Coordinates of C-alpha atoms in Angstrom, one line a residue:
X1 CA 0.0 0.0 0.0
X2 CA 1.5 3.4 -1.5
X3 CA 1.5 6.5 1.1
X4 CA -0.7 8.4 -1.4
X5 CA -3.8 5.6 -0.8
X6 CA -2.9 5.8 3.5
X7 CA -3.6 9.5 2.9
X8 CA -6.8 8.6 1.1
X9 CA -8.6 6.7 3.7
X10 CA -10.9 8.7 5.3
X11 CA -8.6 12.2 5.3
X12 CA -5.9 9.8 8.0
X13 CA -2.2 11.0 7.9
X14 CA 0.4 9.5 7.1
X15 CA 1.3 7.8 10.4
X16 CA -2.2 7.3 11.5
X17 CA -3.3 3.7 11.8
X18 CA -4.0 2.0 8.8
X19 CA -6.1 -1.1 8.3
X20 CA -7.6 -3.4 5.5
X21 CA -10.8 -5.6 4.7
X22 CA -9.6 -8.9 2.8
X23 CA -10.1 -7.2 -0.7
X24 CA -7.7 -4.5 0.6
X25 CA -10.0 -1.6 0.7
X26 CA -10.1 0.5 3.9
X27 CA -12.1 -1.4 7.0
X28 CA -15.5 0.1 8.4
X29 CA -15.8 0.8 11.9
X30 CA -19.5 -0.8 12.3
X31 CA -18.1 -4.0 10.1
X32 CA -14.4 -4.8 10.9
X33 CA -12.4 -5.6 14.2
X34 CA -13.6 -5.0 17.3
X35 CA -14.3 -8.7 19.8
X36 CA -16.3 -10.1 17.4
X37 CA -13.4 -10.5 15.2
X38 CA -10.9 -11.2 18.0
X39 CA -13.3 -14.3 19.0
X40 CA -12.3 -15.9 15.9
X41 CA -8.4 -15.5 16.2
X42 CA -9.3 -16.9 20.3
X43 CA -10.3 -20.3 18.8
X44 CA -7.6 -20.7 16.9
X45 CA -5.1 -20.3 19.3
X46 CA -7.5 -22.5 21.8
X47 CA -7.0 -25.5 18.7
X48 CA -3.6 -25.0 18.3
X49 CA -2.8 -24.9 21.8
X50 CA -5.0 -28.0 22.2
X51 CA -2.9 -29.6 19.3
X52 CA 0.2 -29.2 19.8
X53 CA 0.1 -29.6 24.0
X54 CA -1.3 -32.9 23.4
X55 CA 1.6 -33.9 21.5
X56 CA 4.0 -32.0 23.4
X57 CA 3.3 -34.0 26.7
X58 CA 3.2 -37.5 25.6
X59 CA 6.3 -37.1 22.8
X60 CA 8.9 -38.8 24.9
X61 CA 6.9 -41.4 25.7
X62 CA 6.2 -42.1 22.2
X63 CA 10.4 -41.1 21.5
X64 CA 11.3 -43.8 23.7
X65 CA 8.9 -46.2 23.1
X66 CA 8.0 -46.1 19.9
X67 CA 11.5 -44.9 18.4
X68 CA 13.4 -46.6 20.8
X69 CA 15.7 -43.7 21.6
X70 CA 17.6 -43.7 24.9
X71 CA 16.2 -41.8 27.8
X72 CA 18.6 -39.0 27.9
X73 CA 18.2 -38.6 24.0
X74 CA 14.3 -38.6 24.1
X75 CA 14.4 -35.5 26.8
X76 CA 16.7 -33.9 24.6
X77 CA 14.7 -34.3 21.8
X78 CA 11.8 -33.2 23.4
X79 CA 13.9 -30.1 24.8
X80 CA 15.4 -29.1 21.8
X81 CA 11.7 -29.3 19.8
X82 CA 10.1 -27.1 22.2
X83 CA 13.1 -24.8 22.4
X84 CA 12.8 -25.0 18.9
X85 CA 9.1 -23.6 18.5
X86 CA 9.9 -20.7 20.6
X87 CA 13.1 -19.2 18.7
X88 CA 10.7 -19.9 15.7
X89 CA 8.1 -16.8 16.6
X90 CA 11.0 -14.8 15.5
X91 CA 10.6 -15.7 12.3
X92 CA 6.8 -15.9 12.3
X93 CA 7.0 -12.1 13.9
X94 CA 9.4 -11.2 10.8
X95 CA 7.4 -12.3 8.2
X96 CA 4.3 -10.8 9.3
X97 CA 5.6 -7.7 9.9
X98 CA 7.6 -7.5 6.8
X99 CA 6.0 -9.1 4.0
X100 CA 3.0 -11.4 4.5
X101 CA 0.9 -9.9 6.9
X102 CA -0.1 -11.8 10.1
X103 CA -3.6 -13.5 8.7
X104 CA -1.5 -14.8 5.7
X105 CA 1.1 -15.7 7.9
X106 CA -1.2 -17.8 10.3
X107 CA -3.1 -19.5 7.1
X108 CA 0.5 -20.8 5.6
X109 CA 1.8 -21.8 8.8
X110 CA -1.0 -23.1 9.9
X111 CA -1.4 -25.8 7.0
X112 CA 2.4 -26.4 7.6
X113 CA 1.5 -27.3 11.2
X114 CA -1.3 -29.6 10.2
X115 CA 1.0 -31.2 7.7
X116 CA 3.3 -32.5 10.3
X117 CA 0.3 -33.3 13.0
X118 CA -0.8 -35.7 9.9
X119 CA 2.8 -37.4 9.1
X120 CA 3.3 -37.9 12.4
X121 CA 0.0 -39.7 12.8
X122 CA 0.9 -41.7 10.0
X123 CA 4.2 -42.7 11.0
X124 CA 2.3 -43.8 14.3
X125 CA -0.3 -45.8 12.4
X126 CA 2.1 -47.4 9.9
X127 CA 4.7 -50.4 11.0
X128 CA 6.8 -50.3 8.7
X129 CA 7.3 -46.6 9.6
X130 CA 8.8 -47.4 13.0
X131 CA 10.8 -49.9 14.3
X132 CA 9.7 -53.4 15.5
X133 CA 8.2 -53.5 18.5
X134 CA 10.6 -54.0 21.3
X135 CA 10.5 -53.6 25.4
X136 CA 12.8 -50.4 26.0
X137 CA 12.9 -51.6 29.3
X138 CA 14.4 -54.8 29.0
X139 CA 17.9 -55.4 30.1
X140 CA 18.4 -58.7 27.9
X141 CA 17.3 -56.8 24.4
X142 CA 19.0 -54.3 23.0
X143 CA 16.5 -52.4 20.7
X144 CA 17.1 -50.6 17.4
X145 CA 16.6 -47.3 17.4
X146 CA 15.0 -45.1 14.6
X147 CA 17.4 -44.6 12.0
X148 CA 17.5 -44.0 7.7
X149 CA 14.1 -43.1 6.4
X150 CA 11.6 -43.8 9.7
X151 CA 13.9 -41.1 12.1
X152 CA 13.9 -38.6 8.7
X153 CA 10.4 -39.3 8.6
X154 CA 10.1 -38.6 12.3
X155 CA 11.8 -35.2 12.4
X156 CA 10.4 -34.1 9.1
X157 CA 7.2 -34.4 10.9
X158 CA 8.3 -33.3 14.2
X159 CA 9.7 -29.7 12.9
X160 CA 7.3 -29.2 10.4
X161 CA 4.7 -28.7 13.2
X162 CA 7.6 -26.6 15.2
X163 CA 8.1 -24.4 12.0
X164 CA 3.7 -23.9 12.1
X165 CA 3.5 -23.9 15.7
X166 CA 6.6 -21.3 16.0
X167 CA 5.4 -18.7 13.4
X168 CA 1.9 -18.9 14.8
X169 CA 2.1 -18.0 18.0
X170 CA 3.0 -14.6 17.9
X171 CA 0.4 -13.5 15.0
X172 CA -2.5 -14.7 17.2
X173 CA -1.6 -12.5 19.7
X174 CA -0.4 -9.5 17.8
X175 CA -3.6 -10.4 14.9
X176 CA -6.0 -10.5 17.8
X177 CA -5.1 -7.2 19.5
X178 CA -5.0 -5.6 15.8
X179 CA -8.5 -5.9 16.0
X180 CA -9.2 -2.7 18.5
X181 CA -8.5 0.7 17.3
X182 CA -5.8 2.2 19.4
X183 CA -7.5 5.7 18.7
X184 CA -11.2 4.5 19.4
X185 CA -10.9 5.3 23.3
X186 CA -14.3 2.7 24.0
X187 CA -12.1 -0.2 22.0
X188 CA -8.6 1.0 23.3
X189 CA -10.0 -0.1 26.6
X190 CA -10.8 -3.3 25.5
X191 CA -7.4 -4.1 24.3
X192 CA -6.4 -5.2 27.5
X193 CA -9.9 -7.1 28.7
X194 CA -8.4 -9.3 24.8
X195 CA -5.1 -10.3 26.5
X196 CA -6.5 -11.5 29.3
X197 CA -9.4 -13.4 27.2
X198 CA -6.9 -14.5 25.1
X199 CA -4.8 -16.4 28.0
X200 CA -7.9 -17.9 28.7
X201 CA -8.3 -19.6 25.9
X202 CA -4.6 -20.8 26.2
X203 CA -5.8 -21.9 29.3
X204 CA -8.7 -24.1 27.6
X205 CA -7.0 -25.5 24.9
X206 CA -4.1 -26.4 27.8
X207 CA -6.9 -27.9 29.9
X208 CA -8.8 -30.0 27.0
X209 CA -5.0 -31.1 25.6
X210 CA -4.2 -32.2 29.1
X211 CA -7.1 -34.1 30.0
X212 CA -9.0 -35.2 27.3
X213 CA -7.0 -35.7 24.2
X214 CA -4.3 -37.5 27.0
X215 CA -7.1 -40.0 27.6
X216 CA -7.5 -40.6 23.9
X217 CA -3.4 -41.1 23.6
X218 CA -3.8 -43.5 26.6
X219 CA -6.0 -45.5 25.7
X220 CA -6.4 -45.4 21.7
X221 CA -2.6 -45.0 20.7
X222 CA -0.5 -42.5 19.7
X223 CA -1.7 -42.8 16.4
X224 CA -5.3 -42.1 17.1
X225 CA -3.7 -39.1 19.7
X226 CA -2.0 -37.6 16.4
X227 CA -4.6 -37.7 14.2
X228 CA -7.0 -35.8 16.7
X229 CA -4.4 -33.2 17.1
X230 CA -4.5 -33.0 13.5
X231 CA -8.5 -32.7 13.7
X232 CA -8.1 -30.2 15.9
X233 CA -5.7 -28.0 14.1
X234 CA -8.3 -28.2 11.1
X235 CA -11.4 -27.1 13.7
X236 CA -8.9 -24.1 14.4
X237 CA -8.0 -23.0 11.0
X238 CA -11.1 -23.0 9.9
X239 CA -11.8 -21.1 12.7
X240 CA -9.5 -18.8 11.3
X241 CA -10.8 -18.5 8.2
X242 CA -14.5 -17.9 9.3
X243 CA -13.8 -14.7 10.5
X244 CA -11.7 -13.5 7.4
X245 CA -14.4 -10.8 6.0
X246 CA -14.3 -9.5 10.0
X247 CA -11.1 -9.2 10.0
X248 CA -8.7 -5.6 10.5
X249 CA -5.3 -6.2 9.1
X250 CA -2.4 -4.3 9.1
X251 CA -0.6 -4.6 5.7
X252 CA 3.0 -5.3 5.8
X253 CA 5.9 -2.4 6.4
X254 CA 8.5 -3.7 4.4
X255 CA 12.0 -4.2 6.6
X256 CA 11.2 -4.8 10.3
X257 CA 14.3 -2.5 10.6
X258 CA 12.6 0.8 8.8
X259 CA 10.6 2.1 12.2
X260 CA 14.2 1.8 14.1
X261 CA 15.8 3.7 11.7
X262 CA 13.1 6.2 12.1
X263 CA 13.3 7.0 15.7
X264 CA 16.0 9.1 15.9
X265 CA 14.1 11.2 13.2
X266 CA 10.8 11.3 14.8
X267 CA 9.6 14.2 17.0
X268 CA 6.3 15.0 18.5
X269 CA 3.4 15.8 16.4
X270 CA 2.3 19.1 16.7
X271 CA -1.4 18.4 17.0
X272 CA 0.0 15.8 19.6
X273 CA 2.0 18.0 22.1
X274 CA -1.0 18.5 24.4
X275 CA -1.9 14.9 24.8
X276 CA 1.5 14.3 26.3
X277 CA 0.9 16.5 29.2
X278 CA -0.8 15.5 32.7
X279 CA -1.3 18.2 35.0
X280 CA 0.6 20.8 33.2
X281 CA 4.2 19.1 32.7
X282 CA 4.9 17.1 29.7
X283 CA 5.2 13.7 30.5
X284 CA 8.2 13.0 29.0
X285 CA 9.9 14.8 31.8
X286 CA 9.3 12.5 34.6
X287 CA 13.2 11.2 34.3
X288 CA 14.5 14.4 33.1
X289 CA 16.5 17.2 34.5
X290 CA 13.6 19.4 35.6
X291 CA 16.0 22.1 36.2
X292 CA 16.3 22.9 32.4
X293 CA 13.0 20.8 30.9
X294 CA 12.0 22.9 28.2
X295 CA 7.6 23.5 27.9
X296 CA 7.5 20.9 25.3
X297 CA 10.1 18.5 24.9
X298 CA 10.0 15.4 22.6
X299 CA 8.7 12.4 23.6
X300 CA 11.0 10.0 25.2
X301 CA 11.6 7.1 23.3
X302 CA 11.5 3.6 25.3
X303 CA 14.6 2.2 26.5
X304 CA 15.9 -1.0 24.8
X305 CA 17.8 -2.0 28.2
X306 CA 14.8 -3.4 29.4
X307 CA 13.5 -4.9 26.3
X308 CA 16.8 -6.7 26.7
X309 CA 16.2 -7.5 30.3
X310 CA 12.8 -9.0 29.7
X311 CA 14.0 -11.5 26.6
X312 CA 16.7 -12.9 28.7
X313 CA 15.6 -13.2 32.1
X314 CA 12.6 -15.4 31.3
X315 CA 9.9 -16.5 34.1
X316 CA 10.2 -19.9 35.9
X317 CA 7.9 -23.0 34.0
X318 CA 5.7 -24.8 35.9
X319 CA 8.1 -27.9 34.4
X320 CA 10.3 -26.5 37.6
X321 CA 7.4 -27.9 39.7
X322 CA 6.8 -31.3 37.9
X323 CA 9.1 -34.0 39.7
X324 CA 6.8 -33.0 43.3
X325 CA 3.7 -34.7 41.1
X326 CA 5.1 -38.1 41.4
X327 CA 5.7 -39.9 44.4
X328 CA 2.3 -39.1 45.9
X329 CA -1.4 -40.5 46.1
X330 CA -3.0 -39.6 43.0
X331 CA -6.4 -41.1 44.1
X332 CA -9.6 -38.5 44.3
X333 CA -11.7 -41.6 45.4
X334 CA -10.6 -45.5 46.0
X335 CA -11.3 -46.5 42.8
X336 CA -10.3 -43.7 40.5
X337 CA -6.6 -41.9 40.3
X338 CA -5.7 -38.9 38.5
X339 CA -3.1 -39.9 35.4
X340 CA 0.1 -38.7 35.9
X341 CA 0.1 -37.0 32.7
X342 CA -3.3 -34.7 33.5
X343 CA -1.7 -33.2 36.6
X344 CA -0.4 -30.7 34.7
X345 CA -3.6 -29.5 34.3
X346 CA -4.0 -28.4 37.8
X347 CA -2.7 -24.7 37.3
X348 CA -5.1 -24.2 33.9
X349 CA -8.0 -25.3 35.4
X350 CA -7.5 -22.9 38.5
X351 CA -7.0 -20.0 35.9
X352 CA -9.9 -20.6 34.6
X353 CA -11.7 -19.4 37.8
X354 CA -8.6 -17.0 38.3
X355 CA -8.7 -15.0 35.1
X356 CA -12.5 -14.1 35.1
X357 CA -12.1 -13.1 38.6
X358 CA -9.3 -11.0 37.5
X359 CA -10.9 -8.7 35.0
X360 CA -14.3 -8.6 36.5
X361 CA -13.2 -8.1 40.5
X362 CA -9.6 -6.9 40.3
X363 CA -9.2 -4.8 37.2
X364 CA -12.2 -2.3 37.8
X365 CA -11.2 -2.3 41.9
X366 CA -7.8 -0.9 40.7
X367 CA -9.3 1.2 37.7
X368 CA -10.9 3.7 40.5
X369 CA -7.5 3.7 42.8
X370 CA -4.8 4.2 39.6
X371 CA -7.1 5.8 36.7
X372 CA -5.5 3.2 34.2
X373 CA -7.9 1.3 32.1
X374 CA -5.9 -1.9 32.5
X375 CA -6.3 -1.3 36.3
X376 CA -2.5 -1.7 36.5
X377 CA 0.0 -0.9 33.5
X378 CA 2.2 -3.7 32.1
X379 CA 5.4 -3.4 33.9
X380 CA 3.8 -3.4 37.3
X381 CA 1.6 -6.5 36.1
X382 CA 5.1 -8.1 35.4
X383 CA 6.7 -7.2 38.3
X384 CA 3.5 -8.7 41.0
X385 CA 4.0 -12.3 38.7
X386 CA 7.6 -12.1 39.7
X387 CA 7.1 -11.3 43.1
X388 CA 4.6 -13.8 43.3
X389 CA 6.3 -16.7 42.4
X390 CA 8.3 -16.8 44.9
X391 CA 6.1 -18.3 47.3
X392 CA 5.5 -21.0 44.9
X393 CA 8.7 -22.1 44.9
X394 CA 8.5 -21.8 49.1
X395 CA 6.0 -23.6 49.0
X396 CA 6.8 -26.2 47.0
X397 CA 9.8 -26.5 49.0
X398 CA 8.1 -27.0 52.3
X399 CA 5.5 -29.6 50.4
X400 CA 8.3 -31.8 49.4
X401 CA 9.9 -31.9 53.1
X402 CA 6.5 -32.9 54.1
X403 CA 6.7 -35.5 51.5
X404 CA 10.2 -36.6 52.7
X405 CA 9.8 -37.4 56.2
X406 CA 6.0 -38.9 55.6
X407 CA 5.8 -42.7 56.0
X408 CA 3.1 -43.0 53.5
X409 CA 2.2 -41.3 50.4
X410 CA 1.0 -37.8 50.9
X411 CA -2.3 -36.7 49.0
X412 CA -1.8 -35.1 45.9
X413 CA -4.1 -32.2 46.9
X414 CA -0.9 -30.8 48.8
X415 CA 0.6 -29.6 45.9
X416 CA -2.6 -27.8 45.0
X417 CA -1.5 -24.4 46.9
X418 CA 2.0 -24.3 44.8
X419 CA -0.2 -24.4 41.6
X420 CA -2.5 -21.8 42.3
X421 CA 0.5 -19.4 43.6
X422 CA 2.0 -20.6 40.3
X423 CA -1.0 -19.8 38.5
X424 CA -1.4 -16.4 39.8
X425 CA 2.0 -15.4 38.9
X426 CA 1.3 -17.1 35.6
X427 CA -1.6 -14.7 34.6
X428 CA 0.1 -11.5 35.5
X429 CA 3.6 -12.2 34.1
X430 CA 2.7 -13.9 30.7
X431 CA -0.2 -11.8 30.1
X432 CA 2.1 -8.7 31.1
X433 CA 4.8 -9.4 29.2
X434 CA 2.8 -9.7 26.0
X435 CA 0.5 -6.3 26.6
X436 CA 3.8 -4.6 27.1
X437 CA 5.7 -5.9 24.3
X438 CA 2.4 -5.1 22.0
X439 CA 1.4 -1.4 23.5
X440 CA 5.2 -0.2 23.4
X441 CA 6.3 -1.5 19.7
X442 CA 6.7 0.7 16.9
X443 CA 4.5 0.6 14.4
X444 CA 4.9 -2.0 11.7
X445 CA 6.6 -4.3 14.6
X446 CA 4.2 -5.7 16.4
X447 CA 4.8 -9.2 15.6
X448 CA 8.2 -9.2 15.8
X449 CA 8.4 -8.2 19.3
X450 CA 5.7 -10.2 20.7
X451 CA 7.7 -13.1 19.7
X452 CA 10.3 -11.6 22.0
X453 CA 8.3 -13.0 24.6
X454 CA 8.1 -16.4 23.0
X455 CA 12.0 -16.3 22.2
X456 CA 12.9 -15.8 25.8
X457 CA 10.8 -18.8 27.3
X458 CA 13.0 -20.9 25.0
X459 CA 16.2 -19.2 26.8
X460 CA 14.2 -20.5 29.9
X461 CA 14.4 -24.3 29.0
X462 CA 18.0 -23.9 27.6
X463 CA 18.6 -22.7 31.0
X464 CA 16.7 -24.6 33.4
X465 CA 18.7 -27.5 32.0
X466 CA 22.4 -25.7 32.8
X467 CA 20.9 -25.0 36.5
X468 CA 20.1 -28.6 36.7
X469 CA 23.5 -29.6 35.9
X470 CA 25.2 -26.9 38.2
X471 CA 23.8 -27.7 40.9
X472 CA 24.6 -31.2 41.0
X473 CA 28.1 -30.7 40.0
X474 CA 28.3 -27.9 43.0
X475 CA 26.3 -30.2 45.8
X476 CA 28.4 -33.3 44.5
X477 CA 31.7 -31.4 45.6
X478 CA 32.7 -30.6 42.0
X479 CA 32.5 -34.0 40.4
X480 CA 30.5 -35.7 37.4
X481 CA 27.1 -34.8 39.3
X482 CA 26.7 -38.1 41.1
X483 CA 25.8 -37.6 44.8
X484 CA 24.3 -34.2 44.0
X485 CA 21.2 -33.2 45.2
X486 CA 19.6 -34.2 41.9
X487 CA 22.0 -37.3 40.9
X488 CA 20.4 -39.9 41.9
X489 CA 16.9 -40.5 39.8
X490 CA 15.5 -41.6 43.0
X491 CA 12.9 -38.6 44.8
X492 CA 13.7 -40.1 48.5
X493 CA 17.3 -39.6 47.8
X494 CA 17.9 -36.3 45.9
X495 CA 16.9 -33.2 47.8
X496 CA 14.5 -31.4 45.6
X497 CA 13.3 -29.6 48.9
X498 CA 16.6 -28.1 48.7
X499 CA 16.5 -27.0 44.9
X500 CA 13.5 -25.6 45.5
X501 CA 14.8 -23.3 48.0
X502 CA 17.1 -22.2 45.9
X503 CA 14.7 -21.3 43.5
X504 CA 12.9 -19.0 45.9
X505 CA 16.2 -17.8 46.3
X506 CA 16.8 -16.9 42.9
X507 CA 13.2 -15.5 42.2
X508 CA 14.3 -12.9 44.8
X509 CA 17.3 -11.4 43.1
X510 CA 15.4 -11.6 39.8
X511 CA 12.3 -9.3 41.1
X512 CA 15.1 -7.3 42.2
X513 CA 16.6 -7.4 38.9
X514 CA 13.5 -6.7 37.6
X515 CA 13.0 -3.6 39.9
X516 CA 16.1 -2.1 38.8
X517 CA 15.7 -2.5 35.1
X518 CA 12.6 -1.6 34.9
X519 CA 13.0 1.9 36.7
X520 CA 15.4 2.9 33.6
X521 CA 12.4 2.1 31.1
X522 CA 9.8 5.3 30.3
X523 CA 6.5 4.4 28.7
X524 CA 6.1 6.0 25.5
X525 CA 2.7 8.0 25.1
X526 CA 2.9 8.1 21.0
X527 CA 2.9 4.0 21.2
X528 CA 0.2 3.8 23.6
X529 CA -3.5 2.8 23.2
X530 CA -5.9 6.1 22.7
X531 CA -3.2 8.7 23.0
X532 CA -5.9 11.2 23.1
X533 CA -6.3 10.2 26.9
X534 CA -2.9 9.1 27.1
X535 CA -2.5 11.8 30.2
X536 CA -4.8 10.2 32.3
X537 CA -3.1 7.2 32.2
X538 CA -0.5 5.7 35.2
X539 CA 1.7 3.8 32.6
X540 CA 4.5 6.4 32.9
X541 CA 5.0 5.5 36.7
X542 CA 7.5 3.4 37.8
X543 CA 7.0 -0.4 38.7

């Protein structure tokens, strides 16, 4: 789209916000966007997180059974594929913003997703796909692993739904939020109300992936497990599609790196200089030298240290809090137990209570105390998830002592408090994060930077496996790791408690870390939602 026809829509400037139908012709108010739209990008991310967690979460049982890899080489596949999906938003975020467009982007990638759900269901369905069957187990047969054609085969399948499940994730988000005019003050305030719906439906499709379609692995085969995956990325692209003549989309920039290259260029606009003042002063002055602050200085542009800050210091997983599920009684009654693989579903099915209660209690409550329409701005959403996750990690600390010095198997209900802790931090960091990353990108980069978000949770498993490591190499005395705390595979030997403690410990200095950082960051007014009442807004305070 030429400047001359971003002129031509409706008398808009040059830098005002510009969207398009599907035919490419300028979107109606009363007709595009708005939540009706958004509800169709919601179930697309509820299918594909329902797709893809299903597979995530039984993979190494099918790597190590099926493909007969060793142990250690089936968690490092598994790692290295979900690693693997989150450095791929980058490129999902890039293509959007540069060429594609992020409805086009989700259509293509979505079909390359479903491609791989279907291979790999047909590798599971298909003998002579696999290896012969053979007892992993077993000390008196060695058994082949998956080599020449069936392992291509394998990871063929396995990245092609990383490549689809990678450069979807951040156009749902950024596609979904595109939907409410940022100049509109009645759908600017909604913007925020769509985060928060939008991690519910995560929430669901978690929930549903975790307990249902688990059963249906279980008990029907991995093959059958595949395929629904496979059915449900279909229910979610067409999803998709359904809601294409609703739809606001942004057309691609060009280069990513054109709005960058712009900032040191771009002032204030004149007709904007008095929506960046709140009682009087210019907001842009609230880290400046007031001694010499000028009536109307330029706006303050946001400061990359703590973009940089927030993409390598990712949150804890609740994977930090799995090996406590095991060990315990998993019985609700005497004749039914909860599989091991559906207690990870514990922390999404308390957000679904949490979340609601959030935006309808919480959000207008702090509304009337801070005059922000979010009821809290991004940063300080971030830093109450950081905060808060610290008593997870205490508690699942004092859970497992309980555990150790128990002579019988502990309920599994104990471990309920660490989830909904976990879970509360959960909602305000991830959704945080996100709203942040979205209301403070330049224009034309909206993608790209939610991905950051994405990007950094891989840093988070790449990590959490060189924490492992260290600490059993520093608790073992400096050796191989044997005799650590976490060396011996066996839960009444290692001292978990103990990890977990240092955990807590390390959540601290991080929400510190955090604290600092984010003092040297200044919201930006010109990249907020409905600048026109940007001054009544609390985002410029510090977290």
């Amino acid at each position: 789209m030429d400047g001359q026809t971003r002129q031509n829509f409706k008398g808009e400037a040059m830098d005002a916000e510009v969207s398009v139908d599907w035919r490419g012709r300028a979107c109606k108010p009363n007709k595009h966007g708005g939540m009706r739209a958004a509800v169709f990008v919601l179930g697309i991310q509820a299918f594909e997180i329902m797709a893809i967690a299903a597979v995530g979460n039984n993979l190494i049982t099918y790597v190590f059974n099926e493909m007969h890899y060793p142990l250690s080489k089936s968690a490092n596949i598994v790692t290295n594929f979900i690693g693997t999906v989150f450095l791929l938003s980058l490129l999902g975020g890039f293509l959007s913003d540069s060429y594609l467009g992020s409805f086009w982007t989700m259509l293509i990638f979505g079909f390359v997703e479903l491609s791989g759900f279907i291979l790999l269901s047909v590798q599971a369905h298909l003998p002579q796909l696999r290896p012969p069957q053979c007892n992993m187990l077993s000390k008196e047969v060695q058994c082949p692993e998956a080599s020449g054609l069936k392992a291509l085969i394998f990871f063929i399948a396995l990245y092609l739904v990383a490549l689809g499940s990678g450069c979807l994730k951040p156009n749902m988000i950024s596609h979904g939020a595109d939907q409410f005019r940022k100049d509109d003050p009645k759908q600017s305030k909604k913007l925020s109300t769509y985060f928060n719906t939008a991690y519910f439906s995560f929430c669901v499709g978690e929930l549903i992936a975790l307990t249902v379609l688990v059963y249906v692995q279980t008990r029907s085969g991995m093959d059958v497990g595949f395929g629904v995956s496979a059915a449900a990325m279909t229910l979610g692209l067409m999803c998709l599609v359904s809601g294409a003549v609703f739809y606001r989309n942004k057309p691609p920039q060009g280069s990513i790196f054109s709005p960058i290259a712009k900032v040191p260029r771009q002032g204030v606009h004149p007709d904007q200089q008095s929506q960046h003042k709140k009682g009087g002063e210019p907001m842009a002055a609230v880290h400046s030298d007031t001694s010499g602050a000028s009536e109307d200085p330029p706006v303050r542009r946001p400061d990359l240290r703590l973009h940089h800050h927030l993409q390598h210091h990712p949150r804890p997983t609740p994977d930090l809090l799995g090996p406590t599920r095991v060990a315990m009684d998993t019985r609700l009654t005497p004749t039914f137990s909860i599989p091991p693989a559906s207690l990870q579903s514990i922390p999404y099915l308390l957000m679904l209570l949490l979340v609601p209660l959030y935006e309808t209690a919480f959000v207008p409550l702090a509304r009337c105390l801070t005059g922000n329409p979010s009821g809290i701005s991004p940063l300080q959403r971030v830093g109450v998830g950081l905060f808060t996750v610290t008593f997870s990690m205490v508690s699942a600390a004092l859970v497992e002592r309980k555990r150790r010095n128990s002579h019988h198997p502990i309920s599994i209900f104990w471990i309920t408090p660490q989830f909904l802790i976990f879970g509360v931090s959960e909602m305000f960091t991830a959704v945080g994060l996100i709203e942040f990353f979205y209301k403070q990108s330049l224009a034309g980069m909206q993608s790209f930077l939610t991905a950051m978000t994405y990007c950094s949770y891989s840093f988070g498993f790449y990590l959490s496996s060189v924490l492992v490591a260290l600490v059993n190499r520093v608790t073992s005395g400096g050796g191989d790791g044997d005799g650590g705390w976490l060396g011996e595979n066996d839960l009444n030997k290692d001292r978990l408690d103990l990890f977990y403690w240092v955990l807590a410990g390390l959540s601290v200095l991080n929400f510190f870390n955090y604290l600092f950082w984010s003092r040297w960051y200044s919201y930006n007014p010109s990249l907020s939602p409905n600048p026109a009442s940007v001054g009544d807004y609390a985002d410029n305070e510090p977290v």
